[in-house]
Short mmCIF file of C-alpha atoms in Angstrom, two decimals:
data_model
loop_
_atom_site.label_atom_id
_atom_site.label_comp_id
_atom_site.label_asym_id
_atom_site.label_seq_id
_atom_site.Cartn_x
_atom_site.Cartn_y
_atom_site.Cartn_z
CA MET A 24 16.75 40.63 18.15
CA ALA A 25 19.39 39.51 20.64
CA GLY A 26 19.23 35.83 21.45
CA ALA A 27 16.93 35.03 18.53
CA LYS A 28 17.65 31.73 16.81
CA LEU A 29 18.13 31.81 13.05
CA GLU A 30 16.22 29.01 11.33
CA VAL A 31 18.08 27.73 8.27
CA GLU A 32 16.95 24.94 5.94
CA SER A 33 18.45 23.45 2.82
CA GLY A 34 16.83 23.33 -0.59
CA ALA A 35 16.13 19.63 -0.07
CA GLN A 36 14.39 20.38 3.21
CA LEU A 37 12.30 23.10 1.58
CA LEU A 38 11.32 20.78 -1.27
CA ALA A 39 10.36 17.97 1.13
CA ARG A 40 8.31 20.35 3.27
CA LEU A 41 6.51 22.25 0.53
CA SER A 42 6.20 19.67 -2.25
CA ASN A 43 2.75 18.30 -2.96
CA LYS A 44 2.63 14.95 -1.25
CA PRO A 45 0.34 12.24 -2.65
CA LYS A 46 -3.19 12.38 -1.28
CA LEU A 47 -4.48 9.51 0.85
CA LYS A 48 -8.18 10.07 0.21
CA ASN A 49 -8.86 6.47 -0.87
CA LEU A 50 -6.60 4.74 1.64
CA ASP A 51 -9.54 2.73 3.02
CA THR A 52 -13.02 4.03 2.30
CA LEU A 53 -14.58 1.87 5.03
CA LEU A 54 -12.43 3.56 7.67
CA PHE A 55 -12.01 7.09 6.31
CA GLN A 56 -14.83 9.19 4.94
CA ASP A 57 -12.43 11.73 3.47
CA GLY A 58 -8.86 11.14 4.38
CA PRO A 59 -6.71 10.77 6.25
CA GLN A 60 -5.54 14.32 5.74
CA PRO A 61 -1.99 15.61 6.18
CA LYS A 62 -1.28 16.51 9.83
CA ASP A 63 -3.95 14.12 11.15
CA VAL A 64 -2.88 12.47 14.41
CA ILE A 65 -4.67 9.16 14.93
CA GLU A 66 -4.46 7.23 18.19
CA PHE A 67 -5.17 3.48 18.35
CA TYR A 68 -6.41 2.64 21.86
CA GLY A 69 -7.25 -0.78 23.22
CA GLU A 70 -6.12 -3.77 25.23
CA GLU A 71 -3.39 -6.17 24.18
CA GLY A 72 -4.65 -8.47 21.42
CA SER A 73 -7.45 -6.18 20.24
CA GLY A 74 -6.11 -5.78 16.67
CA LYS A 75 -4.16 -2.49 16.84
CA THR A 76 -0.90 -3.73 15.32
CA GLU A 77 -2.76 -5.79 12.74
CA MET A 78 -4.66 -2.67 11.66
CA LEU A 79 -1.35 -0.82 11.31
CA LEU A 80 -0.04 -3.57 9.01
CA HIS A 81 -3.29 -3.41 7.02
CA LEU A 82 -2.78 0.33 6.48
CA VAL A 83 0.94 -0.11 5.71
CA ALA A 84 0.00 -2.54 2.92
CA LYS A 85 -2.55 -0.07 1.57
CA CYS A 86 0.07 2.68 1.59
CA ILE A 87 3.01 0.89 -0.07
CA LEU A 88 1.02 -0.98 -2.74
CA PRO A 89 0.45 0.92 -6.02
CA SER A 90 -3.03 1.60 -7.37
CA THR A 91 -2.57 -0.89 -10.24
CA TRP A 92 -0.08 -3.54 -11.31
CA CYS A 93 -0.10 -5.76 -14.40
CA GLY A 94 -3.53 -4.38 -15.29
CA MET A 95 -4.97 -5.36 -11.90
CA ASN A 96 -6.50 -2.95 -9.40
CA LEU A 97 -4.70 -3.11 -6.04
CA ASN A 98 -6.20 0.13 -4.67
CA GLY A 99 -2.91 1.17 -3.10
CA GLN A 100 -1.31 4.57 -2.65
CA ALA A 101 2.38 3.96 -3.57
CA VAL A 102 3.60 6.22 -0.75
CA GLY A 103 6.37 5.83 1.79
CA VAL A 104 5.80 4.82 5.42
CA LEU A 105 8.04 5.29 8.48
CA PHE A 106 7.35 2.63 11.13
CA VAL A 107 8.81 3.10 14.62
CA ASP A 108 8.61 -0.19 16.52
CA THR A 109 8.97 0.15 20.30
CA ASP A 110 6.98 -2.96 21.29
CA TYR A 111 8.89 -5.23 18.89
CA HIS A 112 5.60 -6.51 17.47
CA PHE A 113 6.38 -5.66 13.83
CA SER A 114 6.77 -8.67 11.53
CA VAL A 115 7.93 -8.18 7.95
CA ILE A 116 6.95 -11.81 7.25
CA ARG A 117 3.38 -11.05 8.31
CA LEU A 118 3.34 -7.89 6.17
CA ALA A 119 4.69 -9.78 3.14
CA SER A 120 1.91 -12.35 3.63
CA ILE A 121 -0.69 -9.57 3.60
CA LEU A 122 0.81 -8.06 0.43
CA GLU A 123 0.87 -11.46 -1.27
CA HIS A 124 -2.79 -12.01 -0.34
CA CYS A 125 -3.72 -8.64 -1.88
CA VAL A 126 -2.01 -9.57 -5.17
CA ASN A 127 -3.47 -13.08 -5.27
CA SER A 128 -6.95 -11.68 -4.57
CA ALA A 129 -6.56 -9.31 -7.53
CA VAL A 130 -5.46 -12.22 -9.73
CA SER A 131 -8.47 -14.29 -8.63
CA LEU A 132 -10.76 -11.37 -9.40
CA GLN A 133 -9.38 -11.20 -12.93
CA HIS A 134 -9.94 -14.92 -13.40
CA ARG A 135 -13.59 -14.58 -12.38
CA LEU A 136 -14.14 -12.10 -15.21
CA PRO A 137 -15.26 -13.32 -18.67
CA LYS A 138 -12.21 -14.33 -20.71
CA ASN A 139 -12.62 -11.43 -23.12
CA ASP A 140 -12.59 -8.97 -20.21
CA ARG A 141 -9.41 -10.23 -18.57
CA CYS A 142 -6.49 -7.86 -18.93
CA PHE A 143 -3.09 -8.89 -17.57
CA LYS A 144 -0.36 -6.51 -18.69
CA ASP A 145 3.21 -7.43 -19.55
CA LEU A 146 5.55 -5.74 -17.10
CA ASN A 147 8.04 -4.56 -19.72
CA GLU A 148 6.13 -4.13 -22.96
CA GLY A 149 2.66 -3.19 -21.69
CA ARG A 150 0.95 -5.71 -23.97
CA THR A 151 -2.08 -7.77 -22.90
CA LEU A 152 -1.41 -11.34 -21.72
CA ASP A 153 -3.70 -14.33 -21.24
CA SER A 154 -1.95 -15.53 -18.06
CA PRO A 155 -1.32 -13.79 -14.72
CA PRO A 156 2.14 -12.79 -13.40
CA LYS A 157 4.40 -15.66 -12.39
CA GLU A 158 5.32 -16.39 -8.78
CA ASP A 159 8.83 -14.97 -9.12
CA GLU A 160 7.40 -11.78 -10.64
CA ILE A 161 5.02 -11.42 -7.69
CA ASP A 162 7.92 -11.91 -5.25
CA THR A 163 9.94 -9.22 -7.04
CA PHE A 164 6.96 -6.90 -6.97
CA ILE A 165 6.41 -7.38 -3.22
CA LYS A 166 10.09 -6.67 -2.53
CA ALA A 167 9.78 -3.46 -4.57
CA CYS A 168 6.75 -2.42 -2.49
CA LEU A 169 8.64 -3.10 0.75
CA LYS A 170 11.31 -0.59 -0.34
CA ARG A 171 8.74 2.12 0.42
CA LEU A 172 8.72 1.04 4.08
CA PHE A 173 11.33 2.19 6.60
CA VAL A 174 11.40 0.45 9.99
CA VAL A 175 13.33 1.56 13.08
CA LYS A 176 13.29 -0.06 16.52
CA CYS A 177 13.72 1.68 19.89
CA ASN A 178 14.17 0.21 23.37
CA SER A 179 13.99 3.31 25.58
CA SER A 180 12.41 6.76 25.70
CA HIS A 181 15.76 8.45 25.15
CA GLN A 182 16.47 6.31 22.10
CA LEU A 183 13.00 7.08 20.76
CA ILE A 184 13.55 10.83 21.10
CA VAL A 185 16.98 10.67 19.46
CA THR A 186 15.61 8.47 16.67
CA LEU A 187 12.74 10.85 15.95
CA HIS A 188 15.22 13.73 15.68
CA SER A 189 17.32 11.71 13.23
CA LEU A 190 14.34 11.03 10.96
CA GLU A 191 14.48 14.56 9.56
CA SER A 192 17.36 13.65 7.23
CA LEU A 193 15.38 10.69 5.88
CA LEU A 194 12.26 12.81 5.39
CA ASP A 195 14.36 15.42 3.59
CA SER A 196 15.64 12.83 1.12
CA LYS A 197 12.33 10.94 0.72
CA PRO A 198 9.53 13.43 0.01
CA ASP A 199 7.17 10.56 -0.87
CA ILE A 200 6.99 9.50 2.80
CA CYS A 201 3.50 10.53 3.90
CA VAL A 202 2.83 8.36 6.94
CA LEU A 203 4.56 7.97 10.32
CA MET A 204 3.54 5.08 12.59
CA ILE A 205 4.57 4.35 16.19
CA ASP A 206 3.77 1.04 17.88
CA SER A 207 3.49 1.90 20.70
CA LEU A 208 3.77 5.41 22.07
CA SER A 209 3.51 4.29 25.69
CA ALA A 210 5.94 1.37 25.58
CA PHE A 211 8.20 3.02 28.18
CA TYR A 212 5.47 4.56 30.33
CA TRP A 213 6.11 2.52 33.47
CA ILE A 214 9.90 2.93 33.25
CA ASP A 215 9.61 6.71 32.88
CA ARG A 216 7.06 6.88 35.67
CA SER A 217 9.36 4.91 37.98
CA ASN A 218 12.42 6.98 37.09
CA GLY A 219 10.47 10.20 37.65
CA GLY A 220 9.87 9.53 41.33
CA ASP A 221 6.92 11.32 42.94
CA ASN A 222 7.09 14.34 40.62
CA VAL A 223 4.49 14.12 37.82
CA THR A 224 6.33 16.73 35.76
CA THR A 225 9.48 14.61 35.85
CA GLN A 226 7.54 11.45 35.11
CA GLU A 227 6.09 13.02 31.95
CA ALA A 228 9.26 14.77 30.78
CA ASN A 229 10.14 12.19 28.11
CA GLN A 230 6.52 12.08 26.93
CA ARG A 231 6.52 15.83 26.37
CA ARG A 232 9.84 15.73 24.54
CA THR A 233 8.54 12.94 22.31
CA VAL A 234 5.36 14.85 21.48
CA ASP A 235 7.36 18.03 20.76
CA VAL A 236 9.48 16.21 18.18
CA LEU A 237 6.46 14.44 16.68
CA SER A 238 4.61 17.74 16.39
CA ARG A 239 7.50 19.31 14.51
CA LEU A 240 7.80 16.34 12.13
CA VAL A 241 4.08 16.18 11.43
CA MET A 242 3.68 19.91 10.86
CA THR A 243 6.92 20.43 8.93
CA TYR A 244 6.60 17.48 6.58
CA ASN A 245 2.78 17.26 6.33
CA LEU A 246 2.68 13.72 7.68
CA VAL A 247 -0.19 11.56 8.89
CA LEU A 248 0.67 10.08 12.30
CA PHE A 249 -0.70 6.77 13.61
CA ALA A 250 0.27 5.80 17.16
CA THR A 251 -0.92 2.91 19.30
CA LYS A 252 -1.65 3.40 23.00
CA PRO A 253 -2.42 0.19 24.92
CA ALA A 254 -5.12 0.30 27.60
CA ILE A 255 -2.63 -0.39 30.38
CA ILE A 256 -4.76 1.51 32.92
CA GLN A 257 -8.54 1.23 33.17
CA ARG A 258 -11.26 2.77 35.29
CA ARG A 259 -13.53 0.33 37.12
CA ALA A 260 -16.34 0.64 39.63
CA ASN A 261 -15.79 -0.58 43.18
CA ASP A 262 -18.28 -1.89 45.70
CA GLU A 263 -19.14 1.60 46.94
CA GLY A 264 -20.19 2.71 43.45
CA THR A 265 -17.25 5.05 42.98
CA SER A 266 -14.59 4.62 40.33
CA SER A 267 -10.95 3.70 40.70
CA THR A 268 -8.11 2.78 38.37
CA THR A 269 -6.21 -0.45 37.91
CA SER A 270 -3.40 -1.71 35.72
CA THR A 271 -4.48 -4.28 33.13
CA ASP A 272 -1.68 -6.48 34.43
CA SER A 273 -3.05 -6.62 37.96
CA PRO A 274 -4.94 -9.65 39.41
CA SER A 275 -8.01 -7.49 40.04
CA HIS A 276 -8.16 -6.72 36.34
CA PHE A 277 -8.38 -10.37 35.39
CA ALA A 278 -10.92 -11.04 38.14
CA CYS A 279 -13.37 -8.59 36.62
CA LYS A 280 -12.46 -9.05 32.97
CA ASN A 281 -15.55 -11.06 32.10
CA LYS A 282 -17.73 -8.20 33.31
CA GLU A 283 -16.17 -5.68 30.94
CA LYS A 284 -17.89 -4.23 27.94
CA ASP A 285 -16.78 -5.12 24.41
CA SER A 286 -15.38 -1.58 24.03
CA PRO A 287 -13.13 -0.52 26.93
CA GLU A 288 -13.72 2.88 28.42
CA HIS A 289 -10.93 5.21 27.41
CA TYR A 290 -8.66 6.21 30.27
CA GLU A 291 -6.08 8.91 29.54
CA TYR A 292 -2.69 8.45 31.14
CA LEU A 293 -0.37 10.30 28.76
CA CYS A 294 0.65 13.96 29.07
CA LYS A 295 -1.63 16.88 28.16
CA SER A 296 0.46 17.85 25.15
CA TRP A 297 -0.37 14.46 23.57
CA GLN A 298 -4.06 14.84 24.45
CA LYS A 299 -4.16 18.18 22.61
CA PHE A 300 -2.23 16.76 19.67
CA VAL A 301 -4.62 13.87 18.86
CA THR A 302 -7.29 14.51 16.22
CA GLN A 303 -8.85 11.01 16.05
CA ARG A 304 -9.11 8.17 18.55
CA TRP A 305 -9.78 4.64 17.36
CA THR A 306 -10.88 2.35 20.20
CA PHE A 307 -10.25 -1.35 19.56
CA SER A 308 -11.82 -4.33 21.31
CA ARG A 309 -12.26 -8.06 20.85
CA SER A 310 -15.81 -9.32 21.05
CA HIS A 311 -16.86 -12.35 23.10
CA LYS A 312 -19.03 -13.38 20.14
CA PRO A 313 -16.96 -15.25 17.50
CA PHE A 314 -17.36 -14.88 13.75
CA VAL A 315 -18.11 -17.96 11.65
CA THR A 316 -16.96 -17.74 8.04
CA THR A 317 -18.87 -19.34 5.18
CA MET A 318 -16.06 -19.40 2.60
CA PRO A 319 -14.08 -21.50 2.06
CA SER A 320 -15.19 -23.42 5.16
CA ASN A 321 -17.00 -22.83 8.42
CA ALA A 322 -13.97 -21.48 10.28
CA ILE A 323 -14.42 -19.79 13.67
CA LEU A 324 -12.50 -16.54 14.00
CA ASN A 325 -12.26 -13.85 16.64
CA ARG A 326 -14.51 -10.86 16.04
CA TYR A 327 -13.00 -7.40 16.57
CA LYS A 328 -14.52 -3.94 16.69
CA VAL A 329 -13.07 -0.48 16.16
CA THR A 330 -14.91 2.72 17.05
CA ILE A 331 -13.49 5.74 15.23
CA ALA A 332 -14.05 9.06 16.98
CA ASP A 333 -13.14 12.33 15.28
CA LEU A 334 -12.26 14.52 18.25
CA LYS A 335 -12.52 17.73 16.23
CA MET A 336 -15.85 17.02 14.52
CA SER A 337 -17.40 14.96 17.38
CA THR A 338 -18.42 12.17 14.99
CA LYS A 339 -18.20 8.40 15.43
CA LEU A 340 -17.99 5.42 13.10
CA THR A 341 -17.93 1.72 14.05
CA ARG A 342 -16.55 -1.18 12.03
CA GLN A 343 -16.30 -4.89 12.83
CA PHE A 344 -13.57 -7.08 11.39
CA CYS A 345 -11.82 -10.42 11.70
CA ILE A 346 -8.16 -11.29 11.20
CA THR A 347 -7.34 -13.96 8.62
CA ASP A 348 -4.10 -15.31 7.18
CA GLY A 349 -4.39 -12.63 4.50
CA GLY A 350 -4.98 -9.74 6.90
CA ILE A 351 -8.02 -7.81 8.01
CA GLU A 352 -11.43 -8.60 6.53
CA TYR A 353 -14.48 -6.49 7.40
CA ILE A 354 -17.69 -7.98 8.72
CA MET A 355 -20.57 -6.18 7.07
#
């Protein structure tokens, strides 16, 4: 047919697209009933400081850790993760701290077992040892885990679109990459809206281009996509009983903040192509009621809540958690 475009792909591209990627069924059983599944698109929605980025780091750690190491269960997935940082919130030091906490927790669990049941494995020979891995061995292990993580930073919508296009070569060469994360998808919303003038179509042009590239990556390479979307616009009731919208940076927002619910009402401000693309929405909030720990001391921590809505199945799940030096801990 005249004008038809011939699609050509290399053998490496075909292998990356069709190869059986590792399953993520046990990524976190408290958050996922059966999944996440390839091609899931999961949106993290909530105000600044509600735990979205921290949850991403929690899931990154779960992804890049192996299932076992030195005879200890780490309950990881040993898969690759692509992290696109547009808000410049990503901290590799924080992630390394979370990974170290996971390993040290596994070591402590082994020590609580009866001596005859302890089973530390030698890294090279596979023989059983009486003592846990040394500190330098743990550091080497964490560095090896971090090699499964690929981080790119973007400072504009155009750079984000170009970067997403360029990721195809990396995905072709790394078939073990199963997860793509973006923090955040709406980082350049106000800039694009200002540059677009009064035309909504022009304002949303970069959003649509971004979603088009994301859709192709997710569908072609069977990825799971996590993307944060801050609650930068919220609906509130006015004195006449009708609703209006306000930016979360406006003075009126702070004036009525104490009257808000623990879970903010979702307000959609991204383009329709993104709305159709999302399969799950996780709504994050920080509770006014603190959490008091009992171990090791009576520390007072912020209490957070995430409500997980499956937009395809119309189901909801709620979890509460706190953020410690070692990462996320659930409040049961």
